mmCIF file of C-alpha atoms in Angstrom:
data_model
loop_
_atom_site.group_PDB
_atom_site.id
_atom_site.type_symbol
_atom_site.label_atom_id
_atom_site.label_comp_id
_atom_site.label_asym_id
_atom_site.label_seq_id
_atom_site.Cartn_x
_atom_site.Cartn_y
_atom_site.Cartn_z
ATOM 1 C CA UNK A 78 7.825 27.378 -10.530
ATOM 2 C CA UNK A 79 6.263 25.393 -13.159
ATOM 3 C CA UNK A 80 5.673 22.101 -13.529
ATOM 4 C CA UNK A 81 8.938 20.933 -15.231
ATOM 5 C CA UNK A 82 10.874 23.141 -13.308
ATOM 6 C CA UNK A 83 9.024 22.159 -9.686
ATOM 7 C CA UNK A 84 10.455 21.028 -6.840
ATOM 8 C CA UNK A 85 11.450 17.245 -6.405
ATOM 9 C CA UNK A 86 13.615 16.668 -3.554
ATOM 10 C CA UNK A 87 12.865 15.058 -0.514
ATOM 11 C CA UNK A 88 10.355 17.248 1.830
ATOM 12 C CA UNK A 89 11.551 17.886 5.256
ATOM 13 C CA UNK A 90 11.373 15.397 8.115
ATOM 14 C CA UNK A 91 8.571 15.465 9.613
ATOM 15 C CA UNK A 92 8.307 16.784 14.051
ATOM 16 C CA UNK A 93 9.404 13.309 15.651
ATOM 17 C CA UNK A 94 6.501 11.828 17.593
ATOM 18 C CA UNK A 95 6.277 10.962 21.145
ATOM 19 C CA UNK A 96 7.552 7.879 22.448
ATOM 20 C CA UNK A 97 4.475 6.678 23.684
ATOM 21 C CA UNK A 98 2.905 7.501 20.551
ATOM 22 C CA UNK A 99 5.257 5.799 17.577
ATOM 23 C CA UNK A 100 3.058 4.148 14.687
ATOM 24 C CA UNK A 101 3.499 1.731 12.074
ATOM 25 C CA UNK A 102 3.652 2.117 8.265
ATOM 26 C CA UNK A 103 0.654 -0.500 7.094
ATOM 27 C CA UNK A 104 1.458 -0.397 3.489
ATOM 28 C CA UNK A 105 4.775 0.595 2.112
ATOM 29 C CA UNK A 106 7.456 -0.461 -0.925
ATOM 30 C CA UNK A 107 10.423 0.091 1.209
ATOM 31 C CA UNK A 108 13.161 -1.499 -1.200
ATOM 32 C CA UNK A 109 11.367 0.618 -4.449
ATOM 33 C CA UNK A 110 11.999 4.035 -3.165
ATOM 34 C CA UNK A 111 15.780 3.469 -3.854
ATOM 35 C CA UNK A 112 14.850 2.848 -8.027
ATOM 36 C CA UNK A 113 12.670 6.026 -7.714
ATOM 37 C CA UNK A 114 14.901 8.051 -6.199
ATOM 38 C CA UNK A 115 17.269 7.471 -8.599
ATOM 39 C CA UNK A 116 15.519 8.216 -11.485
ATOM 40 C CA UNK A 117 14.151 11.115 -9.959
ATOM 41 C CA UNK A 118 18.165 12.857 -9.756
ATOM 42 C CA UNK A 119 19.038 11.502 -12.855
ATOM 43 C CA UNK A 120 15.640 13.051 -13.741
ATOM 44 C CA UNK A 121 16.543 16.482 -12.299
ATOM 45 C CA UNK A 122 20.715 16.482 -13.196
ATOM 46 C CA UNK A 123 19.233 16.223 -16.813
ATOM 47 C CA UNK A 124 17.295 19.537 -16.185
ATOM 48 C CA UNK A 125 20.447 20.979 -14.668
ATOM 49 C CA UNK A 126 19.154 20.717 -10.879
ATOM 50 C CA UNK A 127 20.783 19.972 -7.763
ATOM 51 C CA UNK A 128 21.242 15.663 -7.463
ATOM 52 C CA UNK A 129 18.729 14.163 -5.183
ATOM 53 C CA UNK A 130 19.735 11.937 -2.695
ATOM 54 C CA UNK A 131 19.377 8.224 -2.650
ATOM 55 C CA UNK A 132 18.608 6.404 0.488
ATOM 56 C CA UNK A 133 19.152 3.225 1.210
ATOM 57 C CA UNK A 134 16.641 0.512 2.525
ATOM 58 C CA UNK A 135 18.826 0.535 6.078
ATOM 59 C CA UNK A 136 18.604 4.084 6.447
ATOM 60 C CA UNK A 137 15.236 4.834 5.226
ATOM 61 C CA UNK A 138 14.297 2.387 8.157
ATOM 62 C CA UNK A 139 16.455 4.583 9.782
ATOM 63 C CA UNK A 140 15.190 7.071 9.245
ATOM 64 C CA UNK A 141 11.794 6.540 10.036
ATOM 65 C CA UNK A 142 12.383 5.326 12.827
ATOM 66 C CA UNK A 143 13.843 8.554 13.966
ATOM 67 C CA UNK A 144 10.841 10.409 13.489
ATOM 68 C CA UNK A 145 8.422 7.429 15.534
ATOM 69 C CA UNK A 146 7.700 5.147 12.266
ATOM 70 C CA UNK A 147 8.854 2.090 14.985
ATOM 71 C CA UNK A 148 7.695 -0.773 11.810
ATOM 72 C CA UNK A 149 6.312 -0.766 8.512
ATOM 73 C CA UNK A 150 4.598 -3.503 6.435
ATOM 74 C CA UNK A 151 6.299 -3.649 3.214
ATOM 75 C CA UNK A 152 3.812 -4.865 0.500
ATOM 76 C CA UNK A 153 5.846 -7.672 -2.020
ATOM 77 C CA UNK A 154 3.419 -7.668 -4.919
ATOM 78 C CA UNK A 155 4.800 -8.637 -8.092
ATOM 79 C CA UNK A 156 6.381 -12.332 -8.262
ATOM 80 C CA UNK A 157 10.363 -11.636 -7.896
ATOM 81 C CA UNK A 158 9.198 -9.338 -4.944
ATOM 82 C CA UNK A 159 7.265 -12.036 -3.025
ATOM 83 C CA UNK A 160 11.311 -12.516 -1.129
ATOM 84 C CA UNK A 161 12.576 -8.827 -1.059
ATOM 85 C CA UNK A 162 9.726 -7.873 1.379
ATOM 86 C CA UNK A 163 10.157 -11.549 3.314
ATOM 87 C CA UNK A 164 14.033 -10.882 3.291
ATOM 88 C CA UNK A 165 13.637 -7.179 4.499
ATOM 89 C CA UNK A 166 11.761 -8.427 7.425
ATOM 90 C CA UNK A 167 14.269 -11.837 7.787
ATOM 91 C CA UNK A 168 16.749 -8.813 8.506
ATOM 92 C CA UNK A 169 14.916 -6.489 10.698
ATOM 93 C CA UNK A 170 13.375 -8.745 12.723
ATOM 94 C CA UNK A 171 10.327 -6.676 15.261
ATOM 95 C CA UNK A 172 10.253 -3.385 12.532
ATOM 96 C CA UNK A 173 9.617 -5.392 9.621
ATOM 97 C CA UNK A 174 7.050 -7.383 8.441
ATOM 98 C CA UNK A 175 5.829 -8.236 5.589
ATOM 99 C CA UNK A 176 2.461 -8.782 2.641
ATOM 100 C CA UNK A 177 2.525 -10.340 -0.112
ATOM 101 C CA UNK A 178 0.440 -11.206 -2.946
ATOM 102 C CA UNK A 179 0.833 -11.101 -7.014
ATOM 103 C CA UNK A 180 -1.151 -7.393 -7.813
ATOM 104 C CA UNK A 181 -4.511 -7.202 -9.378
ATOM 105 C CA UNK A 182 -2.497 -5.736 -12.552
ATOM 106 C CA UNK A 183 0.382 -8.806 -12.137
ATOM 107 C CA UNK A 184 -2.226 -11.230 -12.180
ATOM 108 C CA UNK A 185 -3.522 -10.222 -15.764
ATOM 109 C CA UNK A 186 -0.317 -10.410 -17.433
ATOM 110 C CA UNK A 187 1.117 -13.660 -16.040
ATOM 111 C CA UNK A 188 0.194 -15.939 -19.188
ATOM 112 C CA UNK A 189 0.142 -12.906 -21.458
ATOM 113 C CA UNK A 190 -3.203 -11.888 -20.769
ATOM 114 C CA UNK A 191 -3.052 -8.116 -20.598
ATOM 115 C CA UNK A 192 -5.401 -5.768 -21.588
ATOM 116 C CA UNK A 193 -4.723 -1.455 -22.055
ATOM 117 C CA UNK A 194 -7.035 0.576 -19.687
ATOM 118 C CA UNK A 195 -8.340 3.622 -19.081
ATOM 119 C CA UNK A 196 -4.918 5.329 -18.193
ATOM 120 C CA UNK A 197 -3.976 4.722 -21.705
ATOM 121 C CA UNK A 198 -0.730 2.801 -21.215
ATOM 122 C CA UNK A 199 0.677 0.209 -23.208
ATOM 123 C CA UNK A 200 0.443 -3.664 -21.785
ATOM 124 C CA UNK A 201 4.453 -4.305 -21.192
ATOM 125 C CA UNK A 202 5.267 -7.806 -20.408
ATOM 126 C CA UNK A 203 8.347 -8.919 -18.576
ATOM 127 C CA UNK A 204 9.944 -12.410 -18.257
ATOM 128 C CA UNK A 205 8.547 -13.711 -14.795
ATOM 129 C CA UNK A 206 4.972 -13.012 -16.555
ATOM 130 C CA UNK A 207 6.229 -16.620 -19.017
ATOM 131 C CA UNK A 208 4.832 -18.059 -15.548
ATOM 132 C CA UNK A 209 1.009 -19.076 -15.169
ATOM 133 C CA UNK A 210 -1.145 -16.985 -12.796
ATOM 134 C CA UNK A 211 -1.593 -19.953 -10.710
ATOM 135 C CA UNK A 212 1.633 -21.464 -10.300
ATOM 136 C CA UNK A 213 2.788 -17.582 -9.117
ATOM 137 C CA UNK A 214 -0.045 -18.150 -6.559
ATOM 138 C CA UNK A 215 0.496 -21.158 -5.691
ATOM 139 C CA UNK A 216 4.400 -19.396 -4.374
ATOM 140 C CA UNK A 217 2.569 -16.805 -2.173
ATOM 141 C CA UNK A 218 1.038 -19.666 -0.508
ATOM 142 C CA UNK A 219 3.956 -21.138 -0.363
ATOM 143 C CA UNK A 220 6.114 -18.753 0.689
ATOM 144 C CA UNK A 221 3.371 -17.234 3.325
ATOM 145 C CA UNK A 222 3.070 -21.043 5.005
ATOM 146 C CA UNK A 223 7.034 -21.012 4.615
ATOM 147 C CA UNK A 224 7.310 -17.439 6.485
ATOM 148 C CA UNK A 225 5.041 -17.077 9.194
ATOM 149 C CA UNK A 226 7.180 -14.614 11.298
ATOM 150 C CA UNK A 227 7.125 -12.400 8.425
ATOM 151 C CA UNK A 228 4.411 -12.760 6.106
ATOM 152 C CA UNK A 229 1.514 -11.076 8.219
ATOM 153 C CA UNK A 230 -1.272 -10.173 5.425
ATOM 154 C CA UNK A 231 -2.454 -11.439 2.163
ATOM 155 C CA UNK A 232 -1.999 -8.523 -0.405
ATOM 156 C CA UNK A 233 -2.375 -6.031 -1.640
ATOM 157 C CA UNK A 234 -4.822 -7.193 -3.705
ATOM 158 C CA UNK A 235 -8.079 -6.515 -5.320
ATOM 159 C CA UNK A 236 -9.141 -5.416 -8.336
ATOM 160 C CA UNK A 237 -7.745 -2.159 -10.766
ATOM 161 C CA UNK A 238 -9.907 -1.135 -13.461
ATOM 162 C CA UNK A 239 -7.947 2.131 -14.067
ATOM 163 C CA UNK A 240 -4.626 0.378 -15.609
ATOM 164 C CA UNK A 241 -6.507 -2.952 -16.793
ATOM 165 C CA UNK A 242 -9.278 -2.809 -19.827
ATOM 166 C CA UNK A 243 -12.367 -4.142 -19.347
ATOM 167 C CA UNK A 244 -12.338 -7.498 -21.666
ATOM 168 C CA UNK A 245 -9.501 -8.417 -18.831
ATOM 169 C CA UNK A 246 -11.563 -7.894 -15.503
ATOM 170 C CA UNK A 247 -12.956 -11.132 -14.524
ATOM 171 C CA UNK A 248 -10.077 -12.484 -15.050
ATOM 172 C CA UNK A 249 -8.799 -9.769 -12.791
ATOM 173 C CA UNK A 250 -11.599 -10.529 -10.389
ATOM 174 C CA UNK A 251 -10.478 -14.669 -10.179
ATOM 175 C CA UNK A 252 -7.154 -13.419 -9.302
ATOM 176 C CA UNK A 253 -8.995 -11.965 -6.654
ATOM 177 C CA UNK A 254 -11.142 -14.524 -5.601
ATOM 178 C CA UNK A 255 -7.987 -17.164 -5.182
ATOM 179 C CA UNK A 256 -6.035 -14.219 -2.751
ATOM 180 C CA UNK A 257 -9.610 -13.776 -1.150
ATOM 181 C CA UNK A 258 -9.467 -17.690 -0.691
ATOM 182 C CA UNK A 259 -6.021 -17.713 0.536
ATOM 183 C CA UNK A 260 -6.175 -15.340 3.208
ATOM 184 C CA UNK A 261 -8.908 -17.221 5.002
ATOM 185 C CA UNK A 262 -7.267 -20.574 4.747
ATOM 186 C CA UNK A 263 -4.236 -19.297 6.398
ATOM 187 C CA UNK A 264 -6.176 -16.794 8.230
ATOM 188 C CA UNK A 265 -4.594 -13.840 7.398
ATOM 189 C CA UNK A 266 -5.695 -10.202 7.529
ATOM 190 C CA UNK A 267 -6.246 -9.642 3.366
ATOM 191 C CA UNK A 268 -4.983 -5.860 2.251
ATOM 192 C CA UNK A 269 -6.252 -4.849 -0.886
ATOM 193 C CA UNK A 270 -5.683 -2.894 -3.569
ATOM 194 C CA UNK A 271 -9.126 -0.600 -5.441
ATOM 195 C CA UNK A 272 -8.950 1.230 -7.726
ATOM 196 C CA UNK A 273 -12.029 2.231 -9.562
ATOM 197 C CA UNK A 274 -13.092 -0.390 -8.744
ATOM 198 C CA UNK A 275 -15.362 -0.187 -5.722
ATOM 199 C CA UNK A 276 -18.584 -2.048 -6.638
ATOM 200 C CA UNK A 277 -16.346 -4.716 -7.946
ATOM 201 C CA UNK A 278 -14.571 -5.398 -4.576
ATOM 202 C CA UNK A 279 -16.973 -4.663 -2.502
ATOM 203 C CA UNK A 280 -19.453 -7.157 -4.950
ATOM 204 C CA UNK A 281 -16.781 -10.067 -4.754
ATOM 205 C CA UNK A 282 -15.847 -9.189 -1.324
ATOM 206 C CA UNK A 283 -19.454 -10.450 -0.309
ATOM 207 C CA UNK A 284 -20.070 -13.202 -2.405
ATOM 208 C CA UNK A 285 -17.412 -15.020 -1.368
ATOM 209 C CA UNK A 286 -16.865 -14.124 2.088
ATOM 210 C CA UNK A 287 -14.432 -11.724 3.203
ATOM 211 C CA UNK A 288 -11.365 -12.454 5.524
ATOM 212 C CA UNK A 289 -11.792 -12.131 9.167
ATOM 213 C CA UNK A 290 -9.706 -8.881 8.778
ATOM 214 C CA UNK A 291 -9.891 -7.517 5.679
ATOM 215 C CA UNK A 292 -7.649 -3.462 4.890
ATOM 216 C CA UNK A 293 -8.537 -1.476 1.823
ATOM 217 C CA UNK A 294 -4.982 0.219 1.815
ATOM 218 C CA UNK A 295 -4.805 3.549 0.549
ATOM 219 C CA UNK A 296 -8.321 3.577 1.216
ATOM 220 C CA UNK A 297 -10.046 5.777 -1.563
ATOM 221 C CA UNK A 298 -13.796 6.114 -1.023
ATOM 222 C CA UNK A 299 -16.598 8.088 -0.172
ATOM 223 C CA UNK A 300 -18.864 8.359 3.053
ATOM 224 C CA UNK A 301 -21.173 6.174 1.822
ATOM 225 C CA UNK A 302 -18.739 3.186 1.396
ATOM 226 C CA UNK A 303 -17.290 4.400 4.766
ATOM 227 C CA UNK A 304 -20.136 2.919 6.088
ATOM 228 C CA UNK A 305 -20.644 -0.196 4.370
ATOM 229 C CA UNK A 306 -17.122 -0.284 5.794
ATOM 230 C CA UNK A 307 -18.732 0.500 8.902
ATOM 231 C CA UNK A 308 -21.285 -2.281 8.569
ATOM 232 C CA UNK A 309 -18.826 -5.216 7.880
ATOM 233 C CA UNK A 310 -16.335 -4.176 10.423
ATOM 234 C CA UNK A 311 -13.585 -3.601 7.539
ATOM 235 C CA UNK A 312 -10.237 -1.883 8.425
ATOM 236 C CA UNK A 313 -9.022 1.231 6.286
ATOM 237 C CA UNK A 314 -5.484 2.443 5.608
ATOM 238 C CA UNK A 315 -5.556 5.694 4.749
ATOM 239 C CA UNK A 316 -1.713 7.343 2.912
ATOM 240 C CA UNK A 317 -1.410 10.962 1.708
ATOM 241 C CA UNK A 318 -3.698 10.776 -0.522
ATOM 242 C CA UNK A 319 -6.157 11.164 1.903
ATOM 243 C CA UNK A 320 -4.065 15.322 2.771
ATOM 244 C CA UNK A 321 -5.425 16.105 -0.746
ATOM 245 C CA UNK A 322 -7.939 18.712 -1.732
ATOM 246 C CA UNK A 323 -11.243 16.455 -2.766
ATOM 247 C CA UNK A 324 -10.757 13.704 -0.584
ATOM 248 C CA UNK A 325 -12.331 14.653 2.631
ATOM 249 C CA UNK A 326 -14.630 11.466 1.693
ATOM 250 C CA UNK A 327 -11.395 9.655 2.979
ATOM 251 C CA UNK A 328 -11.445 11.264 6.386
ATOM 252 C CA UNK A 329 -15.247 11.313 6.705
ATOM 253 C CA UNK A 330 -15.001 7.431 6.212
ATOM 254 C CA UNK A 331 -12.613 7.085 8.443
ATOM 255 C CA UNK A 332 -14.343 9.530 11.307
ATOM 256 C CA UNK A 333 -17.825 6.899 10.288
ATOM 257 C CA UNK A 334 -15.536 3.449 11.376
ATOM 258 C CA UNK A 335 -13.677 4.575 14.255
ATOM 259 C CA UNK A 336 -9.570 4.978 15.229
ATOM 260 C CA UNK A 337 -10.285 0.980 16.471
ATOM 261 C CA UNK A 338 -10.750 0.748 12.635
ATOM 262 C CA UNK A 339 -8.026 3.771 10.784
ATOM 263 C CA UNK A 340 -4.271 2.451 10.740
ATOM 264 C CA UNK A 341 -1.886 4.740 8.097
ATOM 265 C CA UNK A 342 0.493 3.581 5.575
ATOM 266 C CA UNK A 343 2.819 5.471 3.249
ATOM 267 C CA UNK A 344 2.097 2.545 -0.090
ATOM 268 C CA UNK A 345 6.055 4.979 -0.812
ATOM 269 C CA UNK A 346 7.050 5.484 -3.346
ATOM 270 C CA UNK A 347 3.842 7.522 -4.457
ATOM 271 C CA UNK A 348 0.962 9.173 -2.540
ATOM 272 C CA UNK A 349 3.982 11.861 -0.407
ATOM 273 C CA UNK A 350 0.879 13.479 1.692
ATOM 274 C CA UNK A 351 0.608 17.505 1.535
ATOM 275 C CA UNK A 352 2.389 20.124 1.418
ATOM 276 C CA UNK A 353 5.022 17.215 -0.371
ATOM 277 C CA UNK A 354 2.575 15.438 -3.608
ATOM 278 C CA UNK A 355 5.468 14.870 -5.789
ATOM 279 C CA UNK A 356 8.157 14.475 -4.082
ATOM 280 C CA UNK A 357 9.679 10.861 -3.028
ATOM 281 C CA UNK A 358 7.854 9.364 -0.244
ATOM 282 C CA UNK A 359 9.422 7.326 2.380
ATOM 283 C CA UNK A 360 8.264 5.678 5.191
ATOM 284 C CA UNK A 361 9.070 8.911 7.232
ATOM 285 C CA UNK A 362 6.534 10.509 5.660
ATOM 286 C CA UNK A 363 3.401 8.630 7.666
ATOM 287 C CA UNK A 364 3.752 11.614 10.573
ATOM 288 C CA UNK A 365 2.186 14.374 7.763
ATOM 289 C CA UNK A 366 -0.491 11.858 7.004
ATOM 290 C CA UNK A 367 -1.519 11.337 10.716
ATOM 291 C CA UNK A 368 -1.634 15.320 11.055
ATOM 292 C CA UNK A 369 -3.948 15.955 8.457
ATOM 293 C CA UNK A 370 -6.602 12.733 9.540
ATOM 294 C CA UNK A 371 -5.350 14.265 12.978
ATOM 295 C CA UNK A 372 -6.646 18.256 12.286
ATOM 296 C CA UNK A 373 -9.419 16.332 10.658
ATOM 297 C CA UNK A 374 -10.854 15.427 13.738
ATOM 298 C CA UNK A 375 -10.187 17.452 15.716
ATOM 299 C CA UNK A 376 -7.837 15.482 17.819
ATOM 300 C CA UNK A 377 -4.197 15.626 18.860
ATOM 301 C CA UNK A 378 -2.138 13.592 17.208
ATOM 302 C CA UNK A 379 -0.987 11.933 19.689
ATOM 303 C CA UNK A 380 -4.111 10.442 20.221
ATOM 304 C CA UNK A 381 -4.544 9.459 16.831
ATOM 305 C CA UNK A 382 -0.776 8.069 16.280
ATOM 306 C CA UNK A 383 -1.036 5.946 19.364
ATOM 307 C CA UNK A 384 -4.876 4.357 18.072
ATOM 308 C CA UNK A 385 -3.820 4.197 14.406
ATOM 309 C CA UNK A 386 -0.852 1.893 16.195
ATOM 310 C CA UNK A 387 -2.696 -0.213 17.851
ATOM 311 C CA UNK A 388 -5.096 -0.867 15.560
ATOM 312 C CA UNK A 389 -1.999 -2.142 13.681
ATOM 313 C CA UNK A 390 -0.862 -4.473 15.872
ATOM 314 C CA UNK A 391 -3.839 -6.344 16.150
ATOM 315 C CA UNK A 392 -4.848 -6.563 13.182
ATOM 316 C CA UNK A 393 -1.333 -8.303 12.367
ATOM 317 C CA UNK A 394 -0.941 -9.998 15.333
ATOM 318 C CA UNK A 395 2.551 -7.980 15.577
#
């Protein structure tokens, strides 16, 4: 099947995890799955293909629970979406928690300071980017303090040198440093977005002093970086990208730090695990990523599931 006509519909639900081996999706964007699947469905219809199902947030959470994903940490990382994640946590106590931040690529857009990156995409500003970054960051801090039961992490923050160009690199680094400071002040775990920026992220963490619990979300490093993470006690969160061909460095790193420092996530609606790459992603897909990790470690999937769940609970106090 050509790329133009490849299957984009939902993957089948994975086999349900046993009751004693349920897991938590460490990093996801559940509300974003809805418009993402709507757009895919629209594209499919335009190509003469069947519509793609569009599920509500509640349906997506129910599907996750049905396969043993007992909870999610939902990330709000644009100014208008901070309360989206918090409200989802308020509406689903005990199964949804929030992480909030200004995403690295968003940070440089606030105050219209962006620069095109190697991805070649144009810089596009939205109305909320008229708000200076300092004011947006103040709102992150205010909400984290106002909703301590819901907000369990600062994130995703970090650096992204694929989407943001060199001329805005130091602006992005300063925004990262501001998030580090807030995470340390509030003693909250920090979820890091690190894309094509391993050296800069690590240098910044070491220069400023990392928060007590530092998590690399959708970890993309190699074994050398895994050794650094192990040395400093940092946590690695594996997305579906860990199941992609050529990404064995991610799995090697997980083995290096040990399962007491590994979590699993979807980063939905993107990074759907193999063999369903390119289809919409949602928390219900976590068991596929778990299976890839378990196969690499030659460890029963139930054992890996329990370990990642226990790590997630310990890191976030949930």
